[in-house]
Tab-separated table of C-alpha atoms in Angstrom:
chain	number	residue	atom	x	y	z
A	181	MET	CA	0.000	0.000	0.000
A	182	ALA	CA	2.174	2.785	-1.292
A	183	GLY	CA	1.750	6.468	-0.682
A	184	SER	CA	-0.468	7.877	2.027
A	185	THR	CA	-4.107	8.291	2.853
A	186	THR	CA	-5.211	11.899	2.598
A	187	SER	CA	-8.389	13.913	3.001
A	188	ASP	CA	-9.515	17.517	3.151
A	189	ARG	CA	-9.523	18.157	6.902
A	190	SER	CA	-9.805	21.338	8.918
A	191	PRO	CA	-6.835	22.336	11.124
A	192	ALA	CA	-8.679	20.957	14.161
A	193	GLU	CA	-9.236	17.632	12.410
A	194	GLU	CA	-5.596	17.530	11.298
A	195	ARG	CA	-4.566	17.739	14.944
A	196	ARG	CA	-6.693	14.642	15.556
A	197	ALA	CA	-5.160	12.625	12.731
A	198	GLY	CA	-3.974	9.130	13.519
A	199	PRO	CA	-0.451	7.733	13.513
A	200	LEU	CA	2.105	7.545	10.754
A	201	ILE	CA	2.549	3.858	9.861
A	202	VAL	CA	5.756	2.735	8.152
A	203	THR	CA	5.740	-0.860	6.875
A	204	GLU	CA	5.567	-3.081	3.766
A	205	ASP	CA	4.398	-6.099	5.743
A	206	VAL	CA	0.858	-6.574	4.417
A	207	GLU	CA	-0.351	-8.671	7.360
A	208	LEU	CA	1.116	-6.266	9.924
A	209	LEU	CA	-0.393	-3.319	8.066
A	210	ASP	CA	-3.810	-4.993	8.105
A	211	ASP	CA	-3.504	-5.412	11.878
A	212	LEU	CA	-2.454	-1.792	12.410
A	213	LEU	CA	-5.234	-0.460	10.186
A	214	ARG	CA	-7.724	-2.557	12.145
A	215	LEU	CA	-6.444	-1.084	15.427
A	216	CYS	CA	-6.616	2.441	14.008
A	217	ALA	CA	-10.205	1.839	12.951
A	218	ALA	CA	-11.036	0.603	16.451
A	219	ALA	CA	-9.532	3.807	17.864
A	220	GLY	CA	-11.378	6.028	15.412
A	221	ALA	CA	-8.130	7.265	13.855
A	222	GLU	CA	-7.156	7.900	10.245
A	223	PRO	CA	-3.511	6.862	9.698
A	224	GLU	CA	-0.974	7.922	7.103
A	225	VAL	CA	0.837	4.937	5.559
A	226	HIS	CA	4.286	4.795	3.936
A	227	HIS	CA	6.841	2.114	3.050
A	228	SER	CA	9.722	4.185	4.456
A	229	VAL	CA	10.357	7.600	5.992
A	230	PRO	CA	8.054	10.001	4.114
A	231	GLU	CA	9.672	12.334	1.644
A	232	ARG	CA	7.126	15.058	2.378
A	233	LYS	CA	8.701	17.487	4.826
A	234	GLY	CA	7.197	17.363	8.278
A	235	SER	CA	5.264	14.088	7.959
A	236	TRP	CA	7.623	12.159	10.238
A	237	GLU	CA	8.176	15.017	12.683
A	238	GLU	CA	4.587	16.247	12.995
A	239	ALA	CA	2.682	12.957	13.194
A	240	PRO	CA	1.133	12.435	16.651
A	241	MET	CA	2.872	9.040	16.818
A	242	VAL	CA	4.884	6.789	14.499
A	243	LEU	CA	4.415	3.012	14.214
A	244	VAL	CA	7.397	1.393	12.485
A	245	GLY	CA	7.062	-2.229	11.427
A	246	ASP	CA	9.968	-4.610	12.072
A	247	ASP	CA	10.451	-4.892	8.329
A	248	ALA	CA	10.925	-1.113	7.954
A	249	ALA	CA	13.348	-0.438	10.816
A	250	ALA	CA	16.414	-0.439	8.570
A	251	ARG	CA	14.735	2.010	6.189
A	252	CYS	CA	14.026	4.399	9.056
A	253	ARG	CA	17.635	4.723	10.228
A	254	GLY	CA	18.723	8.321	10.022
A	255	ALA	CA	15.253	9.767	10.482
A	256	SER	CA	15.146	12.708	12.874
A	257	ARG	CA	14.846	11.721	16.513
A	258	ARG	CA	11.504	12.407	18.115
A	259	ARG	CA	9.220	11.079	20.829
A	260	GLY	CA	6.329	8.757	20.082
A	261	VAL	CA	8.118	6.282	17.790
A	262	MET	CA	7.169	2.645	18.422
A	263	LEU	CA	8.650	-0.466	16.806
A	264	VAL	CA	5.867	-2.977	16.108
A	265	GLY	CA	6.034	-6.644	15.133
A	266	ARG	CA	4.879	-10.147	15.962
A	267	ASP	CA	8.006	-12.164	16.682
A	268	GLN	CA	8.046	-12.617	20.459
A	269	ASP	CA	11.554	-14.110	20.513
A	270	ASP	CA	13.491	-11.774	18.193
A	271	PRO	CA	16.889	-11.187	19.906
A	272	ASP	CA	17.741	-8.147	17.747
A	273	VAL	CA	14.533	-6.178	18.269
A	274	TRP	CA	15.967	-3.834	20.899
A	275	ARG	CA	19.013	-3.063	18.770
A	276	ARG	CA	16.716	-2.003	15.920
A	277	ALA	CA	14.609	0.043	18.333
A	278	VAL	CA	17.683	1.936	19.539
A	279	GLU	CA	18.806	2.575	15.968
A	280	ILE	CA	15.560	4.389	15.116
A	281	GLY	CA	15.119	6.051	18.518
A	282	ALA	CA	11.947	4.140	19.395
A	283	ASP	CA	10.320	4.788	22.770
A	284	CYS	CA	9.165	1.197	23.075
A	285	VAL	CA	8.831	-2.178	21.372
A	286	LEU	CA	5.350	-3.632	20.840
A	287	ARG	CA	4.558	-7.257	20.053
A	288	LEU	CA	1.184	-8.124	18.574
A	289	PRO	CA	-1.309	-9.439	19.469
A	290	ASP	CA	-0.301	-9.012	23.138
A	291	ALA	CA	-0.060	-5.211	22.978
A	292	GLU	CA	-3.204	-4.615	20.914
A	293	SER	CA	-5.409	-3.272	23.698
A	294	TRP	CA	-2.713	-0.916	24.959
A	295	LEU	CA	-1.942	0.285	21.435
A	296	VAL	CA	-5.591	1.029	20.634
A	297	ASP	CA	-5.725	3.345	23.655
A	298	ARG	CA	-2.518	5.126	22.601
A	299	ILE	CA	-3.760	5.555	19.033
A	300	ALA	CA	-7.058	6.947	20.304
A	301	ASP	CA	-5.187	9.383	22.544
A	302	ALA	CA	-3.202	10.567	19.536
A	303	ALA	CA	-6.366	10.907	17.439
A	304	GLU	CA	-7.907	13.118	20.117
A	305	GLY	CA	-4.832	15.326	20.285
A	306	VAL	CA	-4.191	14.503	23.930
A	307	GLY	CA	-2.040	17.028	25.717
A	308	ARG	CA	-2.050	18.190	29.314
A	309	PRO	CA	-4.925	16.457	31.150
A	310	ALA	CA	-7.642	18.600	32.677
A	311	LEU	CA	-7.206	19.955	36.170
A	312	THR	CA	-9.896	17.950	37.944
A	313	VAL	CA	-11.501	19.272	41.128
A	314	GLY	CA	-14.068	17.419	43.221
A	315	VAL	CA	-16.514	19.141	45.579
A	316	ILE	CA	-18.051	17.243	48.489
A	317	GLY	CA	-20.413	18.384	51.226
A	318	GLY	CA	-19.350	17.842	54.826
A	319	ARG	CA	-23.025	17.281	55.608
A	320	GLY	CA	-26.317	17.484	53.775
A	321	GLY	CA	-27.136	20.985	52.555
A	322	ALA	CA	-23.571	22.207	52.932
A	323	GLY	CA	-23.600	23.945	49.543
A	324	ALA	CA	-21.303	21.606	47.599
A	325	SER	CA	-23.428	21.665	44.439
A	326	THR	CA	-23.600	25.446	44.553
A	327	LEU	CA	-19.812	25.688	44.806
A	328	ALA	CA	-19.276	23.086	42.057
A	329	CYS	CA	-21.518	25.047	39.674
A	330	ALA	CA	-19.890	28.351	40.583
A	331	LEU	CA	-16.398	26.949	39.994
A	332	ALA	CA	-17.410	25.622	36.576
A	333	VAL	CA	-19.250	28.798	35.534
A	334	THR	CA	-16.304	30.958	36.599
A	335	ALA	CA	-13.750	28.817	34.768
A	336	ALA	CA	-15.817	28.798	31.572
A	337	ARG	CA	-16.298	32.555	31.715
A	338	GLU	CA	-12.517	32.953	31.762
A	339	GLY	CA	-12.286	31.096	28.437
A	340	ARG	CA	-11.247	27.664	29.677
A	341	ARG	CA	-12.660	24.449	28.274
A	342	THR	CA	-14.832	23.330	31.185
A	343	MET	CA	-16.872	20.234	31.965
A	344	LEU	CA	-19.117	19.876	35.010
A	345	ILE	CA	-19.933	16.309	36.060
A	346	ASP	CA	-22.743	15.501	38.471
A	347	GLY	CA	-21.592	12.506	40.479
A	348	ASP	CA	-24.463	12.600	42.969
A	349	PRO	CA	-27.552	10.747	41.681
A	350	LEU	CA	-29.639	12.024	44.614
A	351	GLY	CA	-28.652	15.659	44.273
A	352	GLY	CA	-31.494	16.817	42.042
A	353	GLY	CA	-29.426	17.419	38.903
A	354	LEU	CA	-26.852	20.119	38.200
A	355	ASP	CA	-28.558	20.880	34.899
A	356	VAL	CA	-31.521	22.084	36.970
A	357	LEU	CA	-29.235	24.321	39.030
A	358	LEU	CA	-27.900	25.729	35.758
A	359	GLY	CA	-31.399	26.223	34.351
A	360	GLY	CA	-30.924	23.714	31.547
A	361	GLU	CA	-32.981	20.658	32.438
A	362	GLN	CA	-34.788	20.912	29.075
A	363	THR	CA	-31.602	21.348	27.023
A	364	ASP	CA	-30.916	18.558	24.551
A	365	GLY	CA	-27.958	16.293	25.190
A	366	ARG	CA	-26.960	13.046	26.799
A	367	ARG	CA	-27.267	12.330	30.533
A	368	TRP	CA	-25.809	9.753	32.893
A	369	PRO	CA	-28.283	6.973	31.938
A	370	ASP	CA	-26.676	7.009	28.479
A	371	PHE	CA	-23.264	6.211	29.994
A	372	ALA	CA	-24.137	4.281	33.170
A	373	ALA	CA	-23.265	0.865	31.753
A	374	SER	CA	-20.231	1.943	29.726
A	375	LYS	CA	-17.283	-0.411	29.603
A	376	GLY	CA	-13.845	0.277	28.233
A	377	ARG	CA	-12.763	3.492	26.619
A	378	VAL	CA	-15.061	6.474	26.033
A	379	ALA	CA	-13.926	8.918	23.334
A	380	GLY	CA	-13.295	12.319	24.884
A	381	GLY	CA	-14.385	14.325	21.854
A	382	ALA	CA	-17.600	12.364	21.415
A	383	LEU	CA	-18.398	12.720	25.125
A	384	GLU	CA	-17.899	16.477	25.092
A	385	GLU	CA	-19.912	17.057	21.932
A	386	SER	CA	-22.827	14.913	23.147
A	387	LEU	CA	-23.426	16.777	26.421
A	388	PRO	CA	-25.717	19.781	26.974
A	389	ARG	CA	-23.905	23.112	26.596
A	390	LEU	CA	-24.962	25.564	29.290
A	391	HIS	CA	-23.314	28.870	30.168
A	392	GLN	CA	-20.292	28.103	27.951
A	393	LEU	CA	-19.590	24.754	29.625
A	394	ARG	CA	-20.550	21.109	29.099
A	395	VAL	CA	-22.636	19.378	31.761
A	396	LEU	CA	-23.110	15.679	32.493
A	397	SER	CA	-26.064	15.350	34.811
A	398	TRP	CA	-29.043	13.079	35.493
A	399	ASP	CA	-32.352	12.890	33.719
A	400	ARG	CA	-35.758	13.076	35.349
A	401	GLY	CA	-36.499	9.372	34.887
A	402	ASP	CA	-35.942	6.421	37.166
A	403	SER	CA	-32.675	6.366	39.079
A	404	VAL	CA	-29.827	4.401	37.554
A	405	MET	CA	-26.695	2.963	39.069
A	406	VAL	CA	-23.429	4.139	37.541
A	407	ARG	CA	-21.000	1.251	37.396
A	408	PRO	CA	-17.466	1.910	38.655
A	409	GLU	CA	-16.140	1.096	35.179
A	410	ALA	CA	-18.438	3.725	33.678
A	411	MET	CA	-17.337	6.398	36.144
A	412	ARG	CA	-13.706	5.563	35.424
A	413	SER	CA	-14.176	5.684	31.646
A	414	VAL	CA	-16.239	8.868	31.574
A	415	LEU	CA	-13.916	10.812	33.874
A	416	ALA	CA	-10.841	9.612	32.008
A	417	ALA	CA	-12.421	10.805	28.751
A	418	ALA	CA	-13.279	14.173	30.280
A	419	ARG	CA	-9.742	14.619	31.602
A	420	ARG	CA	-8.179	13.827	28.231
A	421	ARG	CA	-9.890	16.889	26.732
A	422	GLY	CA	-7.825	19.226	28.915
A	423	GLY	CA	-8.947	22.428	30.590
A	424	ILE	CA	-11.081	22.100	33.719
A	425	VAL	CA	-13.260	19.282	35.044
A	426	VAL	CA	-15.393	19.906	38.138
A	427	VAL	CA	-17.101	16.936	39.800
A	428	ASP	CA	-19.920	17.253	42.338
A	429	LEU	CA	-19.730	14.173	44.581
A	430	PRO	CA	-21.935	12.666	47.287
A	431	ARG	CA	-20.764	12.157	50.857
A	432	ARG	CA	-21.143	8.388	50.733
A	433	VAL	CA	-18.089	6.733	49.171
A	434	ASP	CA	-19.150	3.702	47.147
A	435	GLU	CA	-17.134	2.006	44.394
A	436	ALA	CA	-18.158	4.498	41.693
A	437	VAL	CA	-17.336	7.482	43.921
A	438	ALA	CA	-13.986	5.907	44.803
A	439	GLU	CA	-13.231	5.697	41.053
A	440	ALA	CA	-14.015	9.403	40.740
A	441	LEU	CA	-11.896	10.323	43.758
A	442	ALA	CA	-8.946	8.430	42.301
A	443	GLN	CA	-8.950	10.752	39.249
A	444	LEU	CA	-9.183	14.051	41.131
A	445	ASP	CA	-6.250	16.408	41.462
A	446	VAL	CA	-7.765	18.151	44.466
A	447	GLY	CA	-10.919	17.835	46.548
A	448	LEU	CA	-12.833	20.593	48.327
A	449	LEU	CA	-14.846	19.631	51.414
A	450	VAL	CA	-17.548	22.235	52.107
A	451	VAL	CA	-18.123	22.540	55.866
A	452	PRO	CA	-20.766	24.733	57.523
A	453	ALA	CA	-19.309	26.500	60.563
A	454	GLU	CA	-21.119	24.611	63.305
A	455	LEU	CA	-19.953	21.810	65.595
A	456	ARG	CA	-22.310	19.092	64.338
A	457	ALA	CA	-21.332	19.846	60.759
A	458	VAL	CA	-17.635	19.659	61.678
A	459	ALA	CA	-18.209	16.275	63.322
A	460	ALA	CA	-20.046	14.984	60.242
A	461	ALA	CA	-17.378	16.409	57.933
A	462	GLY	CA	-14.708	14.602	59.920
A	463	ARG	CA	-16.295	11.262	59.073
A	464	VAL	CA	-16.536	12.205	55.410
A	465	ALA	CA	-12.913	13.374	55.357
A	466	SER	CA	-11.680	10.128	56.908
A	467	MET	CA	-13.275	8.135	54.058
A	468	VAL	CA	-12.316	10.474	51.233
A	469	THR	CA	-8.657	10.803	52.214
A	470	MET	CA	-8.251	7.041	51.992
A	471	VAL	CA	-8.438	7.563	48.206
A	472	LEU	CA	-7.703	11.267	47.666
A	473	PRO	CA	-4.637	12.652	49.482
A	474	ASP	CA	-5.232	16.315	48.553
A	475	LEU	CA	-8.472	17.221	50.300
A	476	ARG	CA	-8.961	20.806	51.482
A	477	ALA	CA	-11.559	22.448	53.687
A	478	VAL	CA	-13.847	25.216	52.468
A	479	VAL	CA	-15.668	26.740	55.434
A	480	ARG	CA	-19.089	28.340	55.039
A	481	GLY	CA	-20.557	30.754	57.577
A	482	PRO	CA	-22.354	31.972	59.537
A	483	TYR	CA	-20.111	30.891	62.386
A	484	ALA	CA	-21.210	29.312	65.644
A	485	ALA	CA	-19.817	30.969	68.738
A	486	GLY	CA	-16.108	30.313	69.250
A	487	LEU	CA	-15.471	28.917	65.752
A	488	ASP	CA	-13.469	30.324	62.866
A	489	GLU	CA	-12.326	28.852	59.562
A	490	GLN	CA	-8.800	27.971	60.678
A	491	TRP	CA	-10.030	26.217	63.828
A	492	ILE	CA	-12.392	24.116	61.714
A	493	ALA	CA	-9.679	23.181	59.196
A	494	ASP	CA	-7.326	22.266	62.024
A	495	ALA	CA	-10.032	20.163	63.703
A	496	LEU	CA	-10.467	18.261	60.422
A	497	ARG	CA	-6.685	18.021	59.947
A	498	LEU	CA	-7.091	19.488	56.481
A	499	PRO	CA	-5.469	22.463	54.783
A	500	LEU	CA	-7.774	25.457	54.505
A	501	ALA	CA	-8.790	26.346	50.945
A	502	GLY	CA	-10.702	29.405	52.090
A	503	GLU	CA	-13.928	30.778	53.469
A	504	LEU	CA	-16.956	30.417	51.207
A	505	PRO	CA	-18.703	33.798	51.331
A	506	LEU	CA	-22.418	34.372	51.653
A	507	GLU	CA	-24.002	35.882	48.555
A	508	PRO	CA	-27.193	37.841	49.201
A	509	GLY	CA	-29.985	37.104	46.755
A	510	LEU	CA	-28.398	33.873	45.458
A	511	SER	CA	-31.606	31.843	45.693
A	512	GLN	CA	-33.659	34.517	43.961
A	513	ALA	CA	-31.045	34.806	41.220
A	514	GLN	CA	-31.179	31.040	40.632
A	515	ASP	CA	-34.967	31.195	40.424
A	516	GLY	CA	-34.494	33.822	37.741
A	517	GLY	CA	-32.163	31.614	35.707
A	518	GLU	CA	-28.813	32.917	36.965
A	519	PRO	CA	-26.592	30.006	38.059
A	520	PRO	CA	-24.183	30.263	40.997
A	521	GLY	CA	-21.076	32.237	40.080
A	522	SER	CA	-22.702	34.092	37.194
A	523	ARG	CA	-22.492	37.445	38.977
A	524	ARG	CA	-18.996	38.429	37.921
A	525	ARG	CA	-18.582	40.894	40.793
A	526	GLY	CA	-20.330	38.748	43.386
A	527	PRO	CA	-18.493	37.288	46.397
A	528	LEU	CA	-18.990	33.690	45.198
A	529	ALA	CA	-17.438	34.439	41.809
A	530	ALA	CA	-14.582	36.272	43.544
A	531	PHE	CA	-13.878	33.212	45.699
A	532	CYS	CA	-13.872	30.924	42.641
A	533	THR	CA	-11.668	33.264	40.620
A	534	ALA	CA	-9.121	33.391	43.428
A	535	PHE	CA	-9.167	29.605	43.705
A	536	TRP	CA	-8.538	29.123	39.979
A	537	GLU	CA	-5.787	31.724	39.921
A	538	GLN	CA	-3.938	29.779	42.588
A	539	ALA	CA	-4.713	26.304	41.218
A	540	LEU	CA	-3.846	27.204	37.638
A	541	ALA	CA	-0.783	29.317	38.320
A	542	GLY	CA	1.634	28.925	35.436
A	543	GLU	CA	-0.821	27.205	33.067
A	544	GLU	CA	-2.069	28.680	29.815
A	545	SER	CA	-5.756	29.065	29.039
A	546	VAL	CA	-7.435	26.296	27.086
A	547	PRO	CA	-9.926	27.495	24.483
A	548	SER	CA	-13.517	26.348	24.921
């Protein structure tokens, strides 16, 4: 199969192109094309290093067949080159890999599943994974969903690709809080039984778009159970898209919630400033920190006598992320279709902006 496969693609689609394949082995090529198809990727195929300038250097990854290793000597060194073959007992395979600067050696069929995932990552243009923040209430009615929505709305308003995931099936639905329960798009019941890999681009494009962000919430039908595998796959897909992912989580840690906690970069535990709430939050913190090391306290007033935010954080043995301010008229604004955090100059938006500035220090904005 000489030459290369080409098509008229937009710049965004070019960034999602599949790997460069270099081989003359017909059977190996058939296998690699099958794996690319499974990953939803469109490869470029050559018998040797492409003559067209930039093809080797700019491809998201390069799959070199054993038969083509000698023809690829002298190609410019780059990351993402993999030497692929079938012979499990070839004593010279590592020498050939070193000669072409390969990152790794893959033997089929053993490495097929792993390779499909890597090809799919390349097709989606995977870069820096999303900063993923979970919000959990220290007790019922703590305001975790309000903070999760405000964080997502604030991040999206600043031009970052943002996804808000409702991980609490009993929370009433974040799409309702955002005023978009009637907006078309997929909900958790569509993903609850997912197994294996979920494509990040397909996930993002299928979800309701509300206030410049994507939202995965619940529908108004019968409750469904999200399998741990589904939570793992959906969150992994969301993270691969980059930008910001905010997850609203319940206080009870079951297997699906544990899968979500394992993918968080940081967790925020919202704690009302009263003794009973601190006691309840302590039990939640003890469970969450078994999975998530970076859990921080967000304290919400008004304060009971003798309490302040630092005392509460110290009592929970958690670092203090800050004091969640009261925002007058928040409930009325939500009734009028304004989600939490939408008031740019409001105290809630100011808290969220300060949090993102600290959490994202040194990172560049990701377009929505």
